[in-house]
């Protein structure tokens, strides 16, 4: 995931679970004694291969990873034409893999499985002793390595399960498309952007599933299975004040730095209005049953009406809940002046906004100008807005997720979530292909290591994710026949 504050905020908001968790943690089963079946063993091999191919932006190579997976698909009997390694023409290291699992009598548009195979930089010397970020290490019930959570677990699971379907000769009423892509974490050769521009037909789907969701647990106790159905829009603005300047021994009241500072002061006191959408309303509704005390009451209230100022105020004290309820804009960079002994001719600030998906960046721009309230402060877009419309939470997607969740974890609730950061889902949502962040891979809400040192994923959680995604994908793809061994 591009932005991980979400998980840190989750850590804060679930403090209240700790008592319950301690009581039940005794039931947690040690996971390093698992006996793997054939499908799990294949998954483990694929996972290991992916982790051990360095796919960082600096020196890594997603083409290598894409090709390694292509070899497996061809060996499993996928026709050459349905296994495409598509490399960015300007950078040979930025390859993507698109595989199509064909269904004989497809009656519906394809289902897309999306996972990025690039990873965030990692240096061995920054990790604990005996852990190499580019070696898969299994220890004490965890898999360690860069990408173990973000996002090579999902990538490996999709590969293993698709190969499994081929072995079973499973038939569906739609094709399944797998896209393993480059440069989600940064870099200039984003896979989805490249594929949608140059190979749209290969990845065109009715809807898709991707990272961005996942389960949350504490000390082995599962809290909820999250479905990311929308995400906020990343938009930065440049604020700039120009002034004729002059000698600093002869100052005037009209000073670029003061003007900018005064505008920023006004902005710091401003809150964008609360504006819930289908996903965040559903989130607060569901979480009110999981949370306790005042927070539970406030969530219940806010889910039905946003006119209770006190409830809104209490929830807004949590940066995460606040970010779910409204657009936020915050000053992140500041510069001004050119010499210690000169009046500043320019003063600049960068404002980073996270805009609710149902709001328009142009309106936020207008509002910023109004709040800054100084026509000398020019406000411009740093980059073009990339809107990301929410994906509808209809029964066609939610029922299968609920059924698979219930089959595996009984009463663990399915909770819709809105990402406060961004994933590659946005490029598909933008063009009308709904995307859902859902994996059934649970991670501890107090132990987020994605992008950081000693990234890890629970071994048991990994194989459970495989089973969950197997059930979910079969259901979403409309499985027609029981497994027939060739
Ligand atoms: Zn990611």
Short mmCIF file of C-alpha atoms and ligand atoms in Angstrom, two decimals:
data_model
loop_
_atom_site.label_atom_id
_atom_site.label_comp_id
_atom_site.label_asym_id
_atom_site.label_seq_id
_atom_site.Cartn_x
_atom_site.Cartn_y
_atom_site.Cartn_z
CA UNK A 1 0.00 0.00 0.00
CA UNK A 2 1.18 3.44 -0.91
CA UNK A 3 0.19 5.02 2.37
CA UNK A 4 0.03 3.27 5.66
CA UNK A 5 -1.18 5.69 8.27
CA UNK A 6 -4.49 3.89 8.11
CA UNK A 7 -3.10 0.92 9.96
CA UNK A 8 -1.44 3.05 12.58
CA UNK A 9 -4.69 4.79 13.26
CA UNK A 10 -6.41 1.44 13.49
CA UNK A 11 -3.92 0.63 16.20
CA UNK A 12 -5.14 3.61 18.18
CA UNK A 13 -8.77 2.98 17.71
CA UNK A 14 -8.77 -0.58 18.82
CA UNK A 15 -7.10 -0.02 22.15
CA UNK A 16 -10.41 -0.82 23.71
CA UNK A 17 -10.26 -4.36 22.42
CA UNK A 18 -7.25 -5.28 24.49
CA UNK A 19 -9.16 -6.71 27.45
CA UNK A 20 -11.21 -9.02 25.30
CA UNK A 21 -8.13 -10.03 23.35
CA UNK A 22 -6.09 -11.04 26.38
CA UNK A 23 -8.88 -13.29 27.56
CA UNK A 24 -9.11 -15.16 24.29
CA UNK A 25 -5.49 -15.19 23.21
CA UNK A 26 -4.88 -18.51 24.92
CA UNK A 27 -6.80 -20.12 22.08
CA UNK A 28 -4.33 -18.93 19.46
CA UNK A 29 -2.83 -21.92 17.77
CA UNK A 30 0.88 -22.12 17.05
CA UNK A 31 1.19 -22.01 13.33
CA UNK A 32 4.68 -23.31 12.64
CA UNK A 33 3.54 -26.91 12.87
CA UNK A 34 1.26 -26.76 9.84
CA UNK A 35 1.20 -29.74 7.54
CA UNK A 36 0.99 -28.32 4.05
CA UNK A 37 -1.20 -29.84 1.35
CA UNK A 38 -0.07 -29.78 -2.28
CA UNK A 39 -1.74 -26.45 -3.05
CA UNK A 40 -0.24 -24.82 0.02
CA UNK A 41 3.20 -26.18 -0.80
CA UNK A 42 2.93 -24.75 -4.31
CA UNK A 43 1.86 -21.41 -2.83
CA UNK A 44 4.82 -21.39 -0.47
CA UNK A 45 7.23 -22.03 -3.36
CA UNK A 46 5.72 -19.21 -5.42
CA UNK A 47 5.78 -16.83 -2.46
CA UNK A 48 9.44 -17.66 -1.81
CA UNK A 49 10.33 -17.12 -5.43
CA UNK A 50 8.57 -13.74 -5.54
CA UNK A 51 10.07 -12.48 -2.28
CA UNK A 52 13.55 -13.51 -3.38
CA UNK A 53 13.37 -11.58 -6.64
CA UNK A 54 14.25 -8.01 -5.72
CA UNK A 55 11.57 -5.75 -7.22
CA UNK A 56 12.50 -2.39 -5.69
CA UNK A 57 12.50 0.71 -7.89
CA UNK A 58 16.22 1.42 -7.39
CA UNK A 59 17.82 -1.88 -8.42
CA UNK A 60 14.96 -4.38 -8.60
CA UNK A 61 13.23 -5.85 -11.59
CA UNK A 62 9.52 -6.60 -11.83
CA UNK A 63 10.06 -8.02 -15.32
CA UNK A 64 12.07 -10.83 -13.75
CA UNK A 65 9.27 -11.56 -11.29
CA UNK A 66 6.65 -11.38 -14.08
CA UNK A 67 8.68 -13.80 -16.20
CA UNK A 68 9.21 -16.23 -13.33
CA UNK A 69 5.44 -16.40 -12.85
CA UNK A 70 4.86 -16.69 -16.60
CA UNK A 71 7.09 -19.78 -16.64
CA UNK A 72 4.87 -21.39 -14.02
CA UNK A 73 1.66 -20.60 -15.92
CA UNK A 74 3.02 -22.01 -19.16
CA UNK A 75 4.23 -25.13 -17.39
CA UNK A 76 0.73 -25.53 -15.94
CA UNK A 77 -0.72 -25.60 -19.45
CA UNK A 78 -1.93 -22.04 -19.95
CA UNK A 79 -1.73 -21.23 -23.67
CA UNK A 80 1.10 -18.92 -24.68
CA UNK A 81 -1.35 -16.26 -25.90
CA UNK A 82 -2.98 -16.02 -22.46
CA UNK A 83 0.27 -15.43 -20.57
CA UNK A 84 1.59 -11.99 -21.47
CA UNK A 85 4.64 -10.32 -20.02
CA UNK A 86 4.23 -6.65 -20.91
CA UNK A 87 7.27 -4.49 -20.34
CA UNK A 88 7.30 -0.72 -20.31
CA UNK A 89 9.15 0.41 -23.48
CA UNK A 90 11.10 3.05 -21.58
CA UNK A 91 12.32 0.79 -18.79
CA UNK A 92 13.06 -2.90 -19.22
CA UNK A 93 12.93 -3.48 -15.47
CA UNK A 94 9.27 -2.45 -15.28
CA UNK A 95 7.43 -5.49 -16.53
CA UNK A 96 3.88 -6.63 -15.80
CA UNK A 97 2.21 -10.00 -16.20
CA UNK A 98 -1.32 -10.45 -17.49
CA UNK A 99 -2.79 -13.95 -17.47
CA UNK A 100 -6.23 -14.96 -18.64
CA UNK A 101 -8.02 -18.01 -17.30
CA UNK A 102 -10.54 -18.77 -20.00
CA UNK A 103 -13.97 -20.18 -19.37
CA UNK A 104 -15.51 -22.13 -22.20
CA UNK A 105 -18.95 -20.53 -22.20
CA UNK A 106 -18.42 -17.20 -20.52
CA UNK A 107 -21.66 -15.27 -20.19
CA UNK A 108 -20.40 -12.38 -18.07
CA UNK A 109 -17.54 -9.89 -18.29
CA UNK A 110 -14.28 -10.98 -16.65
CA UNK A 111 -13.23 -10.71 -13.04
CA UNK A 112 -9.89 -8.94 -12.50
CA UNK A 113 -7.39 -10.01 -9.84
CA UNK A 114 -4.87 -7.23 -9.29
CA UNK A 115 -1.67 -7.31 -7.23
CA UNK A 116 1.44 -5.19 -7.49
CA UNK A 117 4.76 -7.02 -7.48
CA UNK A 118 7.07 -4.08 -6.83
CA UNK A 119 8.15 -3.47 -3.24
CA UNK A 120 9.44 -0.63 -1.10
CA UNK A 121 13.22 -0.33 -0.73
CA UNK A 122 14.82 -2.39 2.05
CA UNK A 123 18.40 -2.62 3.25
CA UNK A 124 19.69 -5.71 5.00
CA UNK A 125 21.61 -3.63 7.55
CA UNK A 126 18.35 -1.98 8.65
CA UNK A 127 16.71 -5.34 9.42
CA UNK A 128 17.24 -7.56 12.45
CA UNK A 129 20.17 -9.94 12.52
CA UNK A 130 19.71 -13.07 10.45
CA UNK A 131 16.91 -11.52 8.43
CA UNK A 132 17.53 -10.69 4.82
CA UNK A 133 14.67 -8.70 3.27
CA UNK A 134 15.12 -10.59 0.02
CA UNK A 135 15.12 -14.07 1.52
CA UNK A 136 11.94 -15.71 2.72
CA UNK A 137 12.48 -16.65 6.35
CA UNK A 138 9.90 -18.65 8.28
CA UNK A 139 10.30 -18.20 12.01
CA UNK A 140 8.03 -18.45 15.05
CA UNK A 141 4.88 -18.63 13.00
CA UNK A 142 5.73 -15.75 10.66
CA UNK A 143 7.06 -15.28 7.17
CA UNK A 144 9.64 -12.49 7.07
CA UNK A 145 10.76 -10.62 3.99
CA UNK A 146 10.11 -7.46 1.98
CA UNK A 147 6.73 -7.81 0.33
CA UNK A 148 5.48 -10.58 2.62
CA UNK A 149 2.43 -8.40 3.30
CA UNK A 150 2.66 -5.68 0.68
CA UNK A 151 1.78 -7.11 -1.79
CA UNK A 152 3.43 -10.41 -2.68
CA UNK A 153 1.16 -12.51 -0.48
CA UNK A 154 -1.87 -11.66 -2.60
CA UNK A 155 0.18 -11.94 -5.79
CA UNK A 156 1.43 -15.43 -4.85
CA UNK A 157 -2.03 -16.57 -3.75
CA UNK A 158 -3.60 -15.47 -7.04
CA UNK A 159 -0.91 -17.33 -9.00
CA UNK A 160 -1.17 -20.53 -6.96
CA UNK A 161 -4.97 -20.57 -7.01
CA UNK A 162 -5.23 -19.94 -10.76
CA UNK A 163 -2.78 -22.74 -11.45
CA UNK A 164 -4.86 -24.88 -9.10
CA UNK A 165 -8.02 -24.12 -11.10
CA UNK A 166 -6.22 -25.24 -14.21
CA UNK A 167 -5.26 -28.50 -12.55
CA UNK A 168 -8.87 -29.00 -11.45
CA UNK A 169 -10.14 -27.89 -14.85
CA UNK A 170 -12.53 -25.60 -13.00
CA UNK A 171 -15.16 -23.91 -15.16
CA UNK A 172 -16.67 -20.50 -14.50
CA UNK A 173 -19.20 -18.34 -16.20
CA UNK A 174 -16.65 -15.63 -16.82
CA UNK A 175 -12.94 -15.34 -17.56
CA UNK A 176 -10.57 -14.52 -14.73
CA UNK A 177 -7.79 -12.04 -15.47
CA UNK A 178 -4.72 -11.79 -13.29
CA UNK A 179 -2.59 -8.64 -13.51
CA UNK A 180 0.68 -8.50 -11.57
CA UNK A 181 1.97 -4.97 -11.91
CA UNK A 182 4.91 -2.59 -11.49
CA UNK A 183 5.42 0.68 -9.67
CA UNK A 184 2.54 0.90 -7.24
CA UNK A 185 4.88 2.05 -4.50
CA UNK A 186 6.31 4.88 -6.58
CA UNK A 187 8.43 4.95 -9.70
CA UNK A 188 7.47 6.41 -13.04
CA UNK A 189 6.17 3.32 -14.84
CA UNK A 190 2.97 2.42 -13.04
CA UNK A 191 1.69 -0.91 -14.33
CA UNK A 192 -2.08 -0.25 -14.33
CA UNK A 193 -1.59 3.12 -16.05
CA UNK A 194 0.56 1.46 -18.71
CA UNK A 195 -1.79 -1.50 -19.19
CA UNK A 196 -4.96 0.59 -19.35
CA UNK A 197 -3.39 2.89 -21.90
CA UNK A 198 -1.82 0.24 -24.15
CA UNK A 199 -3.57 -3.06 -23.45
CA UNK A 200 -7.00 -2.11 -22.23
CA UNK A 201 -8.63 -5.16 -23.83
CA UNK A 202 -6.40 -7.49 -21.82
CA UNK A 203 -7.43 -6.10 -18.44
CA UNK A 204 -10.98 -4.99 -19.16
CA UNK A 205 -13.28 -6.44 -16.52
CA UNK A 206 -16.66 -6.04 -14.89
CA UNK A 207 -14.94 -5.46 -11.54
CA UNK A 208 -11.85 -6.50 -9.67
CA UNK A 209 -10.24 -7.27 -6.36
CA UNK A 210 -7.01 -5.77 -5.06
CA UNK A 211 -5.06 -4.90 -1.92
CA UNK A 212 -6.25 -2.18 0.45
CA UNK A 213 -8.59 -4.28 2.57
CA UNK A 214 -7.79 -7.30 4.71
CA UNK A 215 -8.60 -8.56 8.16
CA UNK A 216 -7.60 -7.03 11.46
CA UNK A 217 -6.85 -9.05 14.56
CA UNK A 218 -5.35 -8.52 17.97
CA UNK A 219 -3.28 -11.24 19.61
CA UNK A 220 -4.77 -13.77 17.26
CA UNK A 221 -8.38 -12.72 17.86
CA UNK A 222 -10.04 -11.70 14.62
CA UNK A 223 -11.88 -8.38 14.83
CA UNK A 224 -13.22 -7.84 11.33
CA UNK A 225 -12.64 -8.58 7.67
CA UNK A 226 -12.27 -5.24 5.90
CA UNK A 227 -13.46 -4.49 2.36
CA UNK A 228 -11.95 -1.35 0.88
CA UNK A 229 -14.56 0.01 -1.51
CA UNK A 230 -13.33 3.55 -1.85
CA UNK A 231 -10.36 5.70 -1.08
CA UNK A 232 -9.60 9.35 -0.65
CA UNK A 233 -8.10 11.37 -3.46
CA UNK A 234 -4.56 12.65 -3.06
CA UNK A 235 -4.23 16.27 -4.10
CA UNK A 236 -1.53 18.78 -3.27
CA UNK A 237 -1.76 22.54 -3.77
CA UNK A 238 0.97 25.15 -3.95
CA UNK A 239 0.41 28.41 -2.07
CA UNK A 240 2.56 31.27 -3.25
CA UNK A 241 2.92 34.91 -2.28
CA UNK A 242 5.03 37.25 -4.38
CA UNK A 243 6.39 40.60 -3.23
CA UNK A 244 8.70 43.22 -4.71
CA UNK A 245 11.07 42.71 -1.77
CA UNK A 246 13.84 45.17 -0.98
CA UNK A 247 16.41 45.89 1.71
CA UNK A 248 15.57 44.37 5.07
CA UNK A 249 16.67 47.56 6.84
CA UNK A 250 13.58 49.24 5.36
CA UNK A 251 10.72 46.81 5.94
CA UNK A 252 7.10 47.52 5.14
CA UNK A 253 4.04 45.81 6.60
CA UNK A 254 3.42 44.12 3.27
CA UNK A 255 5.65 41.04 3.66
CA UNK A 256 5.35 37.80 1.68
CA UNK A 257 6.19 35.56 4.63
CA UNK A 258 3.74 37.29 6.97
CA UNK A 259 0.94 37.16 4.42
CA UNK A 260 1.48 33.45 3.85
CA UNK A 261 1.79 32.75 7.57
CA UNK A 262 -1.45 34.60 8.29
CA UNK A 263 -3.24 32.62 5.59
CA UNK A 264 -1.90 29.34 6.98
CA UNK A 265 -3.04 30.34 10.43
CA UNK A 266 -6.60 30.77 9.09
CA UNK A 267 -6.38 27.41 7.35
CA UNK A 268 -5.15 25.69 10.52
CA UNK A 269 -8.39 26.66 12.26
CA UNK A 270 -10.63 25.47 9.47
CA UNK A 271 -12.32 22.06 9.19
CA UNK A 272 -13.98 20.87 6.02
CA UNK A 273 -17.59 19.83 6.66
CA UNK A 274 -18.44 16.28 7.68
CA UNK A 275 -19.65 14.37 4.65
CA UNK A 276 -20.27 10.64 4.99
CA UNK A 277 -20.66 8.34 2.04
CA UNK A 278 -22.08 4.86 1.66
CA UNK A 279 -18.81 3.23 2.74
CA UNK A 280 -18.03 5.38 5.78
CA UNK A 281 -21.65 5.29 6.94
CA UNK A 282 -21.54 1.50 6.70
CA UNK A 283 -18.20 1.50 8.49
CA UNK A 284 -19.48 3.47 11.47
CA UNK A 285 -22.64 1.37 11.55
CA UNK A 286 -20.67 -1.90 11.70
CA UNK A 287 -17.98 -0.59 14.02
CA UNK A 288 -20.56 0.65 16.51
CA UNK A 289 -21.27 -3.02 17.22
CA UNK A 290 -17.57 -3.81 17.68
CA UNK A 291 -16.55 -0.70 19.62
CA UNK A 292 -17.59 -0.01 23.21
CA UNK A 293 -18.93 2.76 25.44
CA UNK A 294 -19.15 6.37 24.21
CA UNK A 295 -17.35 5.65 20.94
CA UNK A 296 -19.91 2.98 20.07
CA UNK A 297 -22.77 5.37 20.83
CA UNK A 298 -21.18 8.17 18.82
CA UNK A 299 -20.60 5.91 15.84
CA UNK A 300 -24.18 4.74 15.91
CA UNK A 301 -25.39 8.33 16.04
CA UNK A 302 -23.11 9.53 13.26
CA UNK A 303 -24.12 6.63 11.02
CA UNK A 304 -27.72 7.82 11.10
CA UNK A 305 -27.35 11.60 11.41
CA UNK A 306 -24.51 14.08 11.12
CA UNK A 307 -26.34 16.78 13.07
CA UNK A 308 -25.11 15.76 16.54
CA UNK A 309 -22.23 18.24 16.94
CA UNK A 310 -20.98 16.69 20.18
CA UNK A 311 -20.74 13.19 18.75
CA UNK A 312 -18.92 14.53 15.69
CA UNK A 313 -16.53 16.47 17.86
CA UNK A 314 -15.66 13.47 20.01
CA UNK A 315 -15.06 11.24 17.00
CA UNK A 316 -13.01 13.96 15.29
CA UNK A 317 -10.50 13.80 18.13
CA UNK A 318 -9.26 10.60 16.56
CA UNK A 319 -7.19 11.55 13.48
CA UNK A 320 -8.40 8.40 11.75
CA UNK A 321 -12.13 8.93 12.33
CA UNK A 322 -11.69 12.59 11.48
CA UNK A 323 -10.06 11.61 8.17
CA UNK A 324 -12.94 9.25 7.43
CA UNK A 325 -15.58 11.90 7.97
CA UNK A 326 -14.19 14.85 6.05
CA UNK A 327 -11.72 16.08 3.49
CA UNK A 328 -8.49 17.15 5.16
CA UNK A 329 -5.89 19.66 3.95
CA UNK A 330 -2.70 20.19 5.87
CA UNK A 331 0.47 22.25 5.38
CA UNK A 332 3.39 19.89 4.70
CA UNK A 333 6.17 22.11 3.30
CA UNK A 334 7.24 25.71 3.69
CA UNK A 335 9.86 27.91 2.09
CA UNK A 336 10.47 31.59 1.54
CA UNK A 337 12.99 34.38 1.16
CA UNK A 338 16.36 34.36 -0.56
CA UNK A 339 18.73 36.15 1.82
CA UNK A 340 19.00 36.88 5.50
CA UNK A 341 19.23 40.63 4.84
CA UNK A 342 16.58 40.97 2.13
CA UNK A 343 12.82 41.27 2.22
CA UNK A 344 11.28 38.06 0.89
CA UNK A 345 10.19 38.19 -2.74
CA UNK A 346 8.44 34.84 -2.53
CA UNK A 347 6.96 32.62 0.15
CA UNK A 348 5.55 29.20 -0.62
CA UNK A 349 3.75 26.42 1.17
CA UNK A 350 2.60 23.00 0.05
CA UNK A 351 -0.81 21.90 1.22
CA UNK A 352 -1.56 18.19 0.99
CA UNK A 353 -5.26 17.40 0.77
CA UNK A 354 -6.98 14.03 1.06
CA UNK A 355 -10.28 14.64 -0.63
CA UNK A 356 -13.36 12.52 0.00
CA UNK A 357 -14.08 10.54 -3.16
CA UNK A 358 -17.56 12.05 -3.53
CA UNK A 359 -16.19 15.59 -3.48
CA UNK A 360 -14.67 17.57 -6.33
CA UNK A 361 -11.08 18.83 -6.21
CA UNK A 362 -12.19 22.07 -7.90
CA UNK A 363 -14.55 22.80 -5.02
CA UNK A 364 -11.78 22.14 -2.52
CA UNK A 365 -9.55 24.55 -4.47
CA UNK A 366 -12.26 27.23 -4.30
CA UNK A 367 -12.75 26.61 -0.60
CA UNK A 368 -9.02 26.93 0.11
CA UNK A 369 -8.96 30.31 -1.62
CA UNK A 370 -11.93 31.40 0.46
CA UNK A 371 -10.40 30.23 3.75
CA UNK A 372 -6.96 31.72 3.04
CA UNK A 373 -8.85 34.97 2.42
CA UNK A 374 -6.02 36.88 0.77
CA UNK A 375 -5.97 37.50 -2.96
CA UNK A 376 -2.18 37.78 -2.80
CA UNK A 377 -1.95 34.08 -1.97
CA UNK A 378 -2.05 32.22 -5.29
CA UNK A 379 -3.37 28.66 -4.94
CA UNK A 380 -2.55 26.21 -7.72
CA UNK A 381 -2.90 22.47 -8.30
CA UNK A 382 0.50 20.75 -8.11
CA UNK A 383 -0.70 17.86 -10.29
CA UNK A 384 -3.90 17.10 -12.13
CA UNK A 385 -6.50 15.56 -9.81
CA UNK A 386 -6.95 11.79 -10.10
CA UNK A 387 -10.53 11.14 -9.05
CA UNK A 388 -11.39 7.75 -7.57
CA UNK A 389 -15.14 7.21 -7.42
CA UNK A 390 -16.34 4.77 -4.71
CA UNK A 391 -17.21 1.26 -5.81
CA UNK A 392 -20.80 0.30 -5.04
CA UNK A 393 -21.35 -2.05 -2.09
CA UNK A 394 -23.94 -4.16 -3.88
CA UNK A 395 -25.04 -7.65 -2.90
CA UNK A 396 -23.24 -9.17 -5.88
CA UNK A 397 -19.91 -8.44 -4.20
CA UNK A 398 -20.84 -8.23 -0.51
CA UNK A 399 -22.78 -11.49 -0.25
CA UNK A 400 -19.94 -13.69 -1.53
CA UNK A 401 -17.52 -11.90 0.82
CA UNK A 402 -19.88 -12.45 3.74
CA UNK A 403 -20.46 -16.09 2.86
CA UNK A 404 -16.73 -16.83 2.53
CA UNK A 405 -15.99 -14.94 5.76
CA UNK A 406 -18.68 -16.83 7.65
CA UNK A 407 -17.54 -20.17 6.29
CA UNK A 408 -14.05 -19.56 7.59
CA UNK A 409 -14.40 -17.41 10.70
CA UNK A 410 -18.05 -17.69 11.79
CA UNK A 411 -19.13 -14.40 13.36
CA UNK A 412 -16.25 -12.17 12.32
CA UNK A 413 -18.01 -9.20 10.71
CA UNK A 414 -17.35 -7.88 7.22
CA UNK A 415 -16.72 -4.13 7.45
CA UNK A 416 -16.60 -1.73 4.49
CA UNK A 417 -13.69 0.67 4.69
CA UNK A 418 -12.55 3.79 2.89
CA UNK A 419 -8.79 4.05 2.49
CA UNK A 420 -7.37 7.34 3.72
CA UNK A 421 -4.45 6.72 1.36
CA UNK A 422 -4.38 5.53 -2.25
CA UNK A 423 -3.89 2.23 -4.12
CA UNK A 424 -3.83 1.35 -7.81
CA UNK A 425 -7.56 0.65 -7.59
CA UNK A 426 -8.04 4.30 -8.43
CA UNK A 427 -6.99 3.86 -12.07
CA UNK A 428 -9.73 1.29 -12.60
CA UNK A 429 -12.39 3.09 -10.59
CA UNK A 430 -11.66 6.20 -12.64
CA UNK A 431 -12.76 4.47 -15.82
CA UNK A 432 -15.78 2.77 -14.34
CA UNK A 433 -14.36 -0.60 -13.26
CA UNK A 434 -15.33 -1.07 -9.59
CA UNK A 435 -12.50 -2.38 -7.39
CA UNK A 436 -12.65 -3.94 -3.96
CA UNK A 437 -9.77 -4.27 -1.52
CA UNK A 438 -10.38 -7.66 0.02
CA UNK A 439 -7.98 -10.48 0.91
CA UNK A 440 -9.05 -12.35 4.02
CA UNK A 441 -5.43 -12.02 5.11
CA UNK A 442 -5.43 -10.96 8.74
CA UNK A 443 -2.73 -8.87 10.34
CA UNK A 444 -2.31 -7.52 13.83
CA UNK A 445 -3.61 -3.98 14.18
CA UNK A 446 -0.80 -3.11 16.57
CA UNK A 447 2.00 -4.47 14.43
CA UNK A 448 2.13 -2.83 11.03
CA UNK A 449 5.50 -3.36 9.36
CA UNK A 450 4.61 -2.82 5.70
CA UNK A 451 7.21 -0.48 4.18
CA UNK A 452 9.23 -0.82 7.41
CA UNK A 453 11.79 -3.17 8.92
CA UNK A 454 11.22 -6.88 9.50
CA UNK A 455 8.04 -6.92 7.40
CA UNK A 456 6.17 -10.12 8.20
CA UNK A 457 2.96 -12.06 7.82
CA UNK A 458 1.55 -14.84 10.00
CA UNK A 459 2.00 -18.26 8.41
CA UNK A 460 -1.48 -19.41 9.37
CA UNK A 461 -3.00 -16.12 8.21
CA UNK A 462 -1.26 -16.55 4.87
CA UNK A 463 -2.76 -19.98 4.17
CA UNK A 464 -6.14 -18.87 5.48
CA UNK A 465 -5.97 -15.99 3.01
CA UNK A 466 -5.35 -18.51 0.26
CA UNK A 467 -8.45 -20.46 1.20
CA UNK A 468 -10.55 -17.33 1.58
CA UNK A 469 -9.50 -15.96 -1.80
CA UNK A 470 -10.10 -19.36 -3.36
CA UNK A 471 -13.66 -19.42 -2.06
CA UNK A 472 -14.28 -15.80 -2.95
CA UNK A 473 -12.84 -15.89 -6.46
CA UNK A 474 -14.71 -19.10 -7.31
CA UNK A 475 -17.92 -17.54 -6.13
CA UNK A 476 -17.39 -14.20 -7.90
CA UNK A 477 -16.35 -15.96 -11.09
CA UNK A 478 -19.45 -18.16 -10.96
CA UNK A 479 -17.99 -21.62 -10.58
CA UNK A 480 -19.99 -24.01 -12.75
CA UNK A 481 -18.50 -27.40 -12.16
CA UNK A 482 -17.12 -29.27 -9.24
CA UNK A 483 -13.48 -30.18 -9.53
CA UNK A 484 -12.86 -32.75 -12.20
CA UNK A 485 -9.33 -34.08 -12.10
CA UNK A 486 -7.76 -34.38 -15.49
ZN1 LIG B 1 0.80 -2.26 -1.66
#
